[in-house]
Short mmCIF file of C-alpha atoms and ligand atoms in Angstrom, two decimals:
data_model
loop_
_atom_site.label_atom_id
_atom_site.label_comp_id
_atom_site.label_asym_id
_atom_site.label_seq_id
_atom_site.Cartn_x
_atom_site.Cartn_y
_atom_site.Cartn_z
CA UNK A 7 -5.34 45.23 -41.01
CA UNK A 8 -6.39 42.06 -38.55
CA UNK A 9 -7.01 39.02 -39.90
CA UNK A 10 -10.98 39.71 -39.13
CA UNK A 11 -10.78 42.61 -41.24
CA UNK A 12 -9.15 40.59 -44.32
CA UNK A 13 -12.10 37.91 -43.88
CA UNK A 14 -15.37 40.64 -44.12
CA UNK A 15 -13.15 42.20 -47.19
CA UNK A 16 -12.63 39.14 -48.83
CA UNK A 17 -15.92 38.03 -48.49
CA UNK A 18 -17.93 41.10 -49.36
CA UNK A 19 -15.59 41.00 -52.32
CA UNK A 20 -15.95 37.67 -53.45
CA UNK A 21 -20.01 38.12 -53.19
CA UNK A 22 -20.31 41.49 -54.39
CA UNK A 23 -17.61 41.83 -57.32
CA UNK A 24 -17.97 45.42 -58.98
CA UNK A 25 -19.81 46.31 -55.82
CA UNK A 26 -17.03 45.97 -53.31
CA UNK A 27 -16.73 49.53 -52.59
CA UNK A 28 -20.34 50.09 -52.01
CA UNK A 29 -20.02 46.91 -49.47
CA UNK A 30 -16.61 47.19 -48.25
CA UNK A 31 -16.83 50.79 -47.69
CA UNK A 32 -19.85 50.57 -45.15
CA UNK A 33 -18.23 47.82 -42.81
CA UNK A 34 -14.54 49.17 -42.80
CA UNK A 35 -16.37 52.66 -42.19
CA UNK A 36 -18.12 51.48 -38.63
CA UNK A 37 -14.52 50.50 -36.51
CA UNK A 38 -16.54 51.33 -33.53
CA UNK A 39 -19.37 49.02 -34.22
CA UNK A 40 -17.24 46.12 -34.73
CA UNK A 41 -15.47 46.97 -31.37
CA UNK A 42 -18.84 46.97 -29.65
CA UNK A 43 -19.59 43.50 -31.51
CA UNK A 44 -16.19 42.00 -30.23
CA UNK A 45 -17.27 43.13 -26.90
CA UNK A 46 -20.43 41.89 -26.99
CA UNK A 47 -18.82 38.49 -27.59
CA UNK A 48 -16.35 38.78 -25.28
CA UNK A 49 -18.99 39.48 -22.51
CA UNK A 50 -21.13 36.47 -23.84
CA UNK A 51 -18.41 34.49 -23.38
CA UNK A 52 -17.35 35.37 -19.68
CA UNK A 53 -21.05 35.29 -18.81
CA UNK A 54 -20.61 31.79 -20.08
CA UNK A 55 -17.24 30.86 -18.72
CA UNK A 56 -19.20 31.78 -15.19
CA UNK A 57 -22.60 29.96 -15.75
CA UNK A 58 -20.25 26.73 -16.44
CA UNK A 59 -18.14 27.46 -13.43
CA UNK A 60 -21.51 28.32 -11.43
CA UNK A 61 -22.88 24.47 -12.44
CA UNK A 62 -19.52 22.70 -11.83
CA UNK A 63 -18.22 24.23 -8.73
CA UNK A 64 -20.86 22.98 -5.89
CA UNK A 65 -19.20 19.29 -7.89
CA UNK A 66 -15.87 19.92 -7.66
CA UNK A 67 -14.88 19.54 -4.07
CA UNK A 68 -16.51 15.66 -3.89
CA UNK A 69 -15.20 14.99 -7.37
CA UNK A 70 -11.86 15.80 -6.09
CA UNK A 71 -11.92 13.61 -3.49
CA UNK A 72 -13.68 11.01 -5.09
CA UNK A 73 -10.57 11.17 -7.69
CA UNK A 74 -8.10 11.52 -5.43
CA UNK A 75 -9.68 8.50 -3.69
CA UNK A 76 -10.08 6.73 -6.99
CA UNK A 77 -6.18 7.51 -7.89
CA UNK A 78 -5.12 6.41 -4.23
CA UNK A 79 -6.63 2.56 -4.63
CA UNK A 80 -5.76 1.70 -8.20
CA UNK A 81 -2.90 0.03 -8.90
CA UNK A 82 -0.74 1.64 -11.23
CA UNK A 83 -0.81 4.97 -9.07
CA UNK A 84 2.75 4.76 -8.13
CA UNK A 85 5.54 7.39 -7.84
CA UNK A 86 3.36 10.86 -7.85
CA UNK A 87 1.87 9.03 -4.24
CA UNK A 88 2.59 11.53 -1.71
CA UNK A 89 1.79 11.01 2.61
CA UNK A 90 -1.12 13.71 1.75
CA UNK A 91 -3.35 11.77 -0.40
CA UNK A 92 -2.66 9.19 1.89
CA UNK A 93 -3.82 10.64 4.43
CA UNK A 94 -6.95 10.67 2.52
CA UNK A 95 -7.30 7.38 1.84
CA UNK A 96 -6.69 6.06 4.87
CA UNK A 97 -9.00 8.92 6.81
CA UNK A 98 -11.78 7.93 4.58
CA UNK A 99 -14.48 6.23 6.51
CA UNK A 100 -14.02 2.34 5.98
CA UNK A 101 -17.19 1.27 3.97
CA UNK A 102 -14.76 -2.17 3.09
CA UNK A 103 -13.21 -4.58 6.05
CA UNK A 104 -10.03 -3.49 7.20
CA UNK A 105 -6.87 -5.93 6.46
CA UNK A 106 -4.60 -5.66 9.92
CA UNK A 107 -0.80 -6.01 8.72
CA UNK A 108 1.04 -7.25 11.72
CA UNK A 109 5.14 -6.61 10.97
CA UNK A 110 7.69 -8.20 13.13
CA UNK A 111 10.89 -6.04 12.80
CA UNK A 112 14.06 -5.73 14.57
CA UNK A 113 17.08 -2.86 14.12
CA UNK A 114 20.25 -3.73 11.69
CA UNK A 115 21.49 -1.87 8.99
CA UNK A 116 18.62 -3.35 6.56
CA UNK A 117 15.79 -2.21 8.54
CA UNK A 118 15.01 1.37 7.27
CA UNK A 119 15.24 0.42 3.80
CA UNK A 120 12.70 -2.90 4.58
CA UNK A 121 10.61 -0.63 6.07
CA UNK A 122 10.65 1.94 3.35
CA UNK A 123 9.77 -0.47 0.47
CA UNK A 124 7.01 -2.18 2.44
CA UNK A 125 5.85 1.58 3.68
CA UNK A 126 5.58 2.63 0.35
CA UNK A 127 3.81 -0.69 -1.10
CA UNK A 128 1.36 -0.46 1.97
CA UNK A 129 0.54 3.65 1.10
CA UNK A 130 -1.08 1.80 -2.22
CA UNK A 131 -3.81 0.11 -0.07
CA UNK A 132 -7.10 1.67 1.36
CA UNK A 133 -8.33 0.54 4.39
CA UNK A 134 -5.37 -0.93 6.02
CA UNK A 135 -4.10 -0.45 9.98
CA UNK A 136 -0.31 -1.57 9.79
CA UNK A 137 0.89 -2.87 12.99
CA UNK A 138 4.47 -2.51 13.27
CA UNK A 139 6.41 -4.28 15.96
CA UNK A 140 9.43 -3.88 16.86
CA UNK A 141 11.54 -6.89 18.67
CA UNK A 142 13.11 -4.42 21.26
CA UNK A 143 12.49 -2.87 24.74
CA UNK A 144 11.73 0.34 23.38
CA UNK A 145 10.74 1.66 19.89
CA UNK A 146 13.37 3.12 18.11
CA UNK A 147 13.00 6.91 17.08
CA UNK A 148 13.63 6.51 13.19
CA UNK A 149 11.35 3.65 12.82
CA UNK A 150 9.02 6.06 14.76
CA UNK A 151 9.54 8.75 12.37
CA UNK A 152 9.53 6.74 9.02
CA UNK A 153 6.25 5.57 9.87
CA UNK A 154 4.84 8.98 10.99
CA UNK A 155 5.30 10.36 7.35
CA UNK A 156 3.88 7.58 5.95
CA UNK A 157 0.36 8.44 5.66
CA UNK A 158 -0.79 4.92 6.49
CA UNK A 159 -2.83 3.91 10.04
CA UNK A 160 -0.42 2.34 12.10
CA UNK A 161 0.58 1.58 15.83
CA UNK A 162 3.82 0.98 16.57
CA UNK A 163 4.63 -1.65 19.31
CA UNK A 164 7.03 -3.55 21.16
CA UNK A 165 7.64 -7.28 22.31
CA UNK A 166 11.18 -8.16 22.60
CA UNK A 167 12.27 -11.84 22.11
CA UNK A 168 12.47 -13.50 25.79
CA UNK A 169 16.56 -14.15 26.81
CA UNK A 170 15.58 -17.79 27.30
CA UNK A 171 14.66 -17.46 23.56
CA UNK A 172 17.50 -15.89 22.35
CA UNK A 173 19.90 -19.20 23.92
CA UNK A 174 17.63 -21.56 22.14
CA UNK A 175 19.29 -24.31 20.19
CA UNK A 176 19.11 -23.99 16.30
CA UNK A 177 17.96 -20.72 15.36
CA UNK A 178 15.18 -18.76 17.13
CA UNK A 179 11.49 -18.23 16.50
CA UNK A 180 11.83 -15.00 14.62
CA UNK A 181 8.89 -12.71 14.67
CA UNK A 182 7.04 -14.96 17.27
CA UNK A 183 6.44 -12.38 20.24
CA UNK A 184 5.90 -9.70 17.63
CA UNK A 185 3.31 -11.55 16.17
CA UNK A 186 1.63 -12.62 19.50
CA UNK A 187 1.56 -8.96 20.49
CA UNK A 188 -0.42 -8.03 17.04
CA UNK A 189 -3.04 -10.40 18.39
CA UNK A 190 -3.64 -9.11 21.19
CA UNK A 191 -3.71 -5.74 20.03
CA UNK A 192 -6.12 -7.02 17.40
CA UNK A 193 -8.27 -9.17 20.18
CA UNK A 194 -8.12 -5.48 22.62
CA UNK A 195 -8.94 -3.00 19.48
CA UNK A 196 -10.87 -4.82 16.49
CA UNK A 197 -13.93 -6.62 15.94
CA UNK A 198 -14.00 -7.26 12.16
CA UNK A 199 -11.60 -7.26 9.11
CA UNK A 200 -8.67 -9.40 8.84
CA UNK A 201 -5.16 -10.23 10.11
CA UNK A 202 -2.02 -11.15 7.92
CA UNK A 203 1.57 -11.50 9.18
CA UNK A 204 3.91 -9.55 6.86
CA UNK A 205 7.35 -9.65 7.47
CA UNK A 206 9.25 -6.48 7.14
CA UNK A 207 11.63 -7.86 4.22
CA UNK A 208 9.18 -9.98 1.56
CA UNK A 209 7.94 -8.43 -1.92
CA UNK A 210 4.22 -7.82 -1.65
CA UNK A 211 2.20 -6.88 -4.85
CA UNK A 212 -0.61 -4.41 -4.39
CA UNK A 213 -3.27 -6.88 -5.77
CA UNK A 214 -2.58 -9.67 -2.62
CA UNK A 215 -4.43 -7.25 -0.28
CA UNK A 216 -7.75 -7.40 -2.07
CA UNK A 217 -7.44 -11.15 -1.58
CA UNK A 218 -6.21 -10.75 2.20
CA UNK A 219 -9.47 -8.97 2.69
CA UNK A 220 -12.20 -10.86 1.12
CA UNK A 221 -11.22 -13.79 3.66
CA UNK A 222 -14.33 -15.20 5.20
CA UNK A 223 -12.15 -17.56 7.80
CA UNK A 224 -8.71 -18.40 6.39
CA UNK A 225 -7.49 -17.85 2.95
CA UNK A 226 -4.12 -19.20 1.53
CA UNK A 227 -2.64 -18.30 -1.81
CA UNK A 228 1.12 -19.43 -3.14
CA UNK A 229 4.39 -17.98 -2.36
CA UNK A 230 7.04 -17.47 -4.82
CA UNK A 231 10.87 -17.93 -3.84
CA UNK A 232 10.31 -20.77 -0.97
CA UNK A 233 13.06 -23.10 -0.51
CA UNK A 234 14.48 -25.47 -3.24
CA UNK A 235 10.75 -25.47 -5.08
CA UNK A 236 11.26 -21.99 -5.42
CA UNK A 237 7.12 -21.56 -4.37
CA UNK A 238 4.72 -23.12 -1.15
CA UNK A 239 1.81 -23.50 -2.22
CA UNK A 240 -1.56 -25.38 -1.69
CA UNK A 241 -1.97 -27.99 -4.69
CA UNK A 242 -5.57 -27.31 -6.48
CA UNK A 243 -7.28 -29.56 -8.60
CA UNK A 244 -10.64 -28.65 -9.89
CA UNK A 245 -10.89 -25.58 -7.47
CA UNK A 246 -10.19 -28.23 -4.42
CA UNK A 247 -7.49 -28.45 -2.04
CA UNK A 248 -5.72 -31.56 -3.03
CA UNK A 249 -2.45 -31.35 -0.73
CA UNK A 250 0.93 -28.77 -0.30
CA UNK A 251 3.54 -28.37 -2.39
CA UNK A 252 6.93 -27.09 -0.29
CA UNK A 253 10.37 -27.87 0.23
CA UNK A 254 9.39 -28.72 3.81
CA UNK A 255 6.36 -30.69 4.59
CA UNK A 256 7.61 -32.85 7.55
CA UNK A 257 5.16 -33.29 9.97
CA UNK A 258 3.10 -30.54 9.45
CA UNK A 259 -0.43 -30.12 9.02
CA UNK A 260 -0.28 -27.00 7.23
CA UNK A 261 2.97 -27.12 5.22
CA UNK A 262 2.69 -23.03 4.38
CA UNK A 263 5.03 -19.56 4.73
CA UNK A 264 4.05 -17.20 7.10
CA UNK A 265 3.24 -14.84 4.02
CA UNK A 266 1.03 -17.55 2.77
CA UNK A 267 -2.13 -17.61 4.51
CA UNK A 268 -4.93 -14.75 6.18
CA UNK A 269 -7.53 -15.10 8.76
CA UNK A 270 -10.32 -12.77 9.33
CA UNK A 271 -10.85 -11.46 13.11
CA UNK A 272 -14.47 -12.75 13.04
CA UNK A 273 -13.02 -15.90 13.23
CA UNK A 274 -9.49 -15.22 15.65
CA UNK A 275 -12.01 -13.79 18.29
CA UNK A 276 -14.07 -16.59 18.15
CA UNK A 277 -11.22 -18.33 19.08
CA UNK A 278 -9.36 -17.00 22.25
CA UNK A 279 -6.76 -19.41 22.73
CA UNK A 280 -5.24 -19.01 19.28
CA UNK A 281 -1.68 -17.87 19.55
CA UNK A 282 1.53 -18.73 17.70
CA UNK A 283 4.17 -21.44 19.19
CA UNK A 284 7.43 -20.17 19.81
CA UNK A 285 8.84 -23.53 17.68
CA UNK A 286 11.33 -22.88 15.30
CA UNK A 287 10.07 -23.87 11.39
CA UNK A 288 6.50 -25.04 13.16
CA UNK A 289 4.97 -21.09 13.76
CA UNK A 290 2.81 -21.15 11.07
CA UNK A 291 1.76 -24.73 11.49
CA UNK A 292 1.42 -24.08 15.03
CA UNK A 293 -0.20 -20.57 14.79
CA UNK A 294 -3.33 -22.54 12.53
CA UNK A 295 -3.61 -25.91 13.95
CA UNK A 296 -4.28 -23.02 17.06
CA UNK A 297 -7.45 -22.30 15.12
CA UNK A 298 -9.43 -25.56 15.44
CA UNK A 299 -12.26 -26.42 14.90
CA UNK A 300 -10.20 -26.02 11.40
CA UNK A 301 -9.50 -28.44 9.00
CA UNK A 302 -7.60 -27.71 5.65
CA UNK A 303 -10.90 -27.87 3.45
CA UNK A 304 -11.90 -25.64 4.52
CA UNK A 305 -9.06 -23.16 2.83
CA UNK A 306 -10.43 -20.69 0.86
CA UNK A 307 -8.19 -20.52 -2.23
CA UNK A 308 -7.40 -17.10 -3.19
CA UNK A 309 -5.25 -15.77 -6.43
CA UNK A 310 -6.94 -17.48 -9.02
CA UNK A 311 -7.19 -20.79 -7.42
CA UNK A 312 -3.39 -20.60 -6.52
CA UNK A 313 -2.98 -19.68 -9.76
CA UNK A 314 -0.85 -16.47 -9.58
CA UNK A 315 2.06 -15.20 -7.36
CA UNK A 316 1.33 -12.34 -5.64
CA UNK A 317 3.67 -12.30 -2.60
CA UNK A 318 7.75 -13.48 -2.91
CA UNK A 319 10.00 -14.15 0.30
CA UNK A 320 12.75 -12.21 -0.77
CA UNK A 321 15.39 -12.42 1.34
CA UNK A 322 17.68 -9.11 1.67
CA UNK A 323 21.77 -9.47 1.88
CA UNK A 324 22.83 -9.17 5.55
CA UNK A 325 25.11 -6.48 5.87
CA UNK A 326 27.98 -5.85 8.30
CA UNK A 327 27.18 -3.04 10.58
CA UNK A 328 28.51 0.52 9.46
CA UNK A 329 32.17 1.26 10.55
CA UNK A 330 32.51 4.25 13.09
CA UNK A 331 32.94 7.57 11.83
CA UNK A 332 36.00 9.34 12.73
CA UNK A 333 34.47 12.34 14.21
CA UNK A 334 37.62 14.65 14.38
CA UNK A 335 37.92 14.66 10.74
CA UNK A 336 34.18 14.52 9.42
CA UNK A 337 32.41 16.99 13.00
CA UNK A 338 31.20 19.87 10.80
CA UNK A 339 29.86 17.78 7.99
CA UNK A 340 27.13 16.19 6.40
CA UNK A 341 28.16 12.53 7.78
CA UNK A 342 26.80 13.52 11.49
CA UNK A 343 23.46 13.36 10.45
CA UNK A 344 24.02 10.41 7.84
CA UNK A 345 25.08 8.53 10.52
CA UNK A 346 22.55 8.57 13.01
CA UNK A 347 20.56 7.17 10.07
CA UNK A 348 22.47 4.12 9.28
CA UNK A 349 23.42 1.00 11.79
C1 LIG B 2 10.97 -17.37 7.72
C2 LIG B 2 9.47 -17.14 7.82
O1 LIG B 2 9.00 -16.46 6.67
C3 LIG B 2 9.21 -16.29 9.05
O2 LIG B 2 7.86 -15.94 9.10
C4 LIG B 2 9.62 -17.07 10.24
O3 LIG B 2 9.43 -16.30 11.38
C5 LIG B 2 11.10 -17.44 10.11
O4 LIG B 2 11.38 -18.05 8.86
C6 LIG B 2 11.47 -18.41 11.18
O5 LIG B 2 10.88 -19.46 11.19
O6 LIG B 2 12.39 -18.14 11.94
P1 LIG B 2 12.97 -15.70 7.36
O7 LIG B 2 13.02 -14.88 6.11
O8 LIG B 2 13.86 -16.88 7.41
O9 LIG B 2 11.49 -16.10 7.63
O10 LIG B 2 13.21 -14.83 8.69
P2 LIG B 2 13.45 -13.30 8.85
O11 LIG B 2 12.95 -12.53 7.69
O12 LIG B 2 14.83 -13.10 9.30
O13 LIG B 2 12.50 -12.97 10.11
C7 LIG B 2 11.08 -13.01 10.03
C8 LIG B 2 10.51 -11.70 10.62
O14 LIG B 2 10.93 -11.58 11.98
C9 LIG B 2 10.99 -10.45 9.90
O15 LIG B 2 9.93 -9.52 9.80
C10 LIG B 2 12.10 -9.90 10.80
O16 LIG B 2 12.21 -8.51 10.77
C11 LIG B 2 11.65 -10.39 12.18
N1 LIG B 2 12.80 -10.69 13.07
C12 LIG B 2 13.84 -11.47 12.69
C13 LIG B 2 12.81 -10.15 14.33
O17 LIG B 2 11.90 -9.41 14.70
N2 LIG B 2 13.86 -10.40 15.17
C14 LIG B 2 14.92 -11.17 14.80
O18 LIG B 2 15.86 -11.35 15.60
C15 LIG B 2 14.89 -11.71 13.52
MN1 LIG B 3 12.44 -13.02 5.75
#
């Protein structure tokens, strides 16, 4: 007997007492009513089940995306990310400014996996044309194919570092062509949004974009693991500028790390001379005394007044280049292809 039977008989009996045959008899006696009746519901519910469907599915599409969107720009999305959603968020029409990443990079054995982590932390943020440039003649195919699967907008470019550069006394401008180029790629191809120099190998938190692109003119904001302060930072008292604090200050106007400060394009175009000096410890300085008209007031001061670190100058171990691979005893294996990957 199913369980529905047990209920009707226990509740006819319970109501009905001495009378349980006369009302037990009648309902166990029409099998092919209560079939019909268990259709019936069925069928009600299906109709149902379809009417809902009906409402919901001319929704569902935009919902989607507008989830998918939603999932793609908030912070805590983080392993499930895949290049597809990406793709999504960085197709979707830009109703917010664009923040231009401009990445100076050069081949050695840490260079895939600085890209990788800076890819991945870059596929968190909507609205965002990476410009990735390498110092070399030519662009190197697994930097060209890392960034193809990233998802993110990109172009990939290439200034190498002039000879007489390379002979300089004291070490050389690092980055300095590579960041020249992503201005005039920026100066030929954009005409709002805002330009920040990220080198390929510091620790960037999701949030520090949101900052980048609400500069109006130039924003600065602190940097964690600078020199023997262990931060650069602009001093704030009372929501004013009230000086620098850094290892370094010397002679410089602007006593920041390249990671430190963001200027919208607005501002760079009005500006066409603006470029960044190929002086060793003075590019920033020189890059933003570049800017005048601009005097440090007229920072706008970004992470909570200063108040939070948001990007850190990590510094990756340098790593001896790979030792050859004896290719008599390892030809038919897997260490062919891992080695094309490595330096
Ligand atoms: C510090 C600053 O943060 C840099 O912005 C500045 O360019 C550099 O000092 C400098 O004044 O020389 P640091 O960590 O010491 O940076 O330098 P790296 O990280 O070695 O290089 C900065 C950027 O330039 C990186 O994105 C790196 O990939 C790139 N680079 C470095 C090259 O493109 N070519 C090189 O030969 C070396
Ligand atoms: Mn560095």
């Amino acid at each position: 007997m199913a369980y529905w039977d047990i209920q009707v008989y226990g509740t006819a009996a319970e109501s009905c007492g001495d009378n349980l045959k006369n009302w037990s008899l009648p309902l166990r006696l029409q099998p092919h009513a209560r079939r019909l009746l268990t259709a019936c519901w069925l069928l009600a519910a299906v109709a149902l089940l379809l009417l809902l469907l009906g409402v919901f599915r001319s929704d569902y599409a935009s919902q989607r995306r507008a989830a998918a969107l939603q999932r793609c720009s908030r912070a805590a999305v983080a392993l499930a990310f895949t290049a597809d959603r990406c793709q999504l968020l960085h197709s979707a029409p830009p109703q917010q400014r664009t923040v231009y990443v401009i990445t100076p990079t050069y081949r050695r054995p840490e260079q895939l996996a600085e890209l990788t982590r800076l890819a991945q932390t870059l596929m968190h943020v909507p609205a965002l044309h990476w410009l990735v440039v390498e110092d070399a003649a030519r662009t190197t195919p697994a930097v060209a194919e890392l960034l193809a699967r990233t998802g993110v907008r990109y172009d990939h470019l290439v200034a190498p570092m002039p000879e007489e550069c390379n002979i300089l006394p004291g070490s050389k401008p690092r980055g300095v062509p590579q960041r020249n180029r992503g201005l005039q790629w920026i100066r030929a191809n954009a005409s709002r949004g805002v330009l920040y120099f990220a080198d390929d190998d510091n620790s960037y938190d999701i949030r520090l974009f949101e900052e980048v692109r609400s500069t109006e003119r130039v924003a600065m904001w602190p940097v964690g693991l600078i020199g023997s302060y262990g931060i650069s930072t602009p001093v704030v008292v009372d929501g004013r500028l009230a000086g620098f604090y850094d290892g370094w200050i010397s002679e410089r106007k602007f006593p920041v790390d390249m990671a430190g400060f963001a200027v919208s394009v607005e501002f760079l175009l009005q500006r066409p001379n603006a470029f960044m000096p190929y002086e060793t410890g003075f590019e920033e300085d020189g890059f933003l005394k570049s800017l005048a008209p601009f005097e440090p007031n007229e920072i706008e001061l970004k992470a909570n007044n200063c108040s939070k670190v948001l990007v850190w100058h990590t510094q990756t171990k340098k790593n001896e280049p790979s030792a050859p691979l004896d290719i008599k005893k390892y030809n038919n294996t897997n260490l062919v292809l891992l080695k094309k990957q490595i330096v």
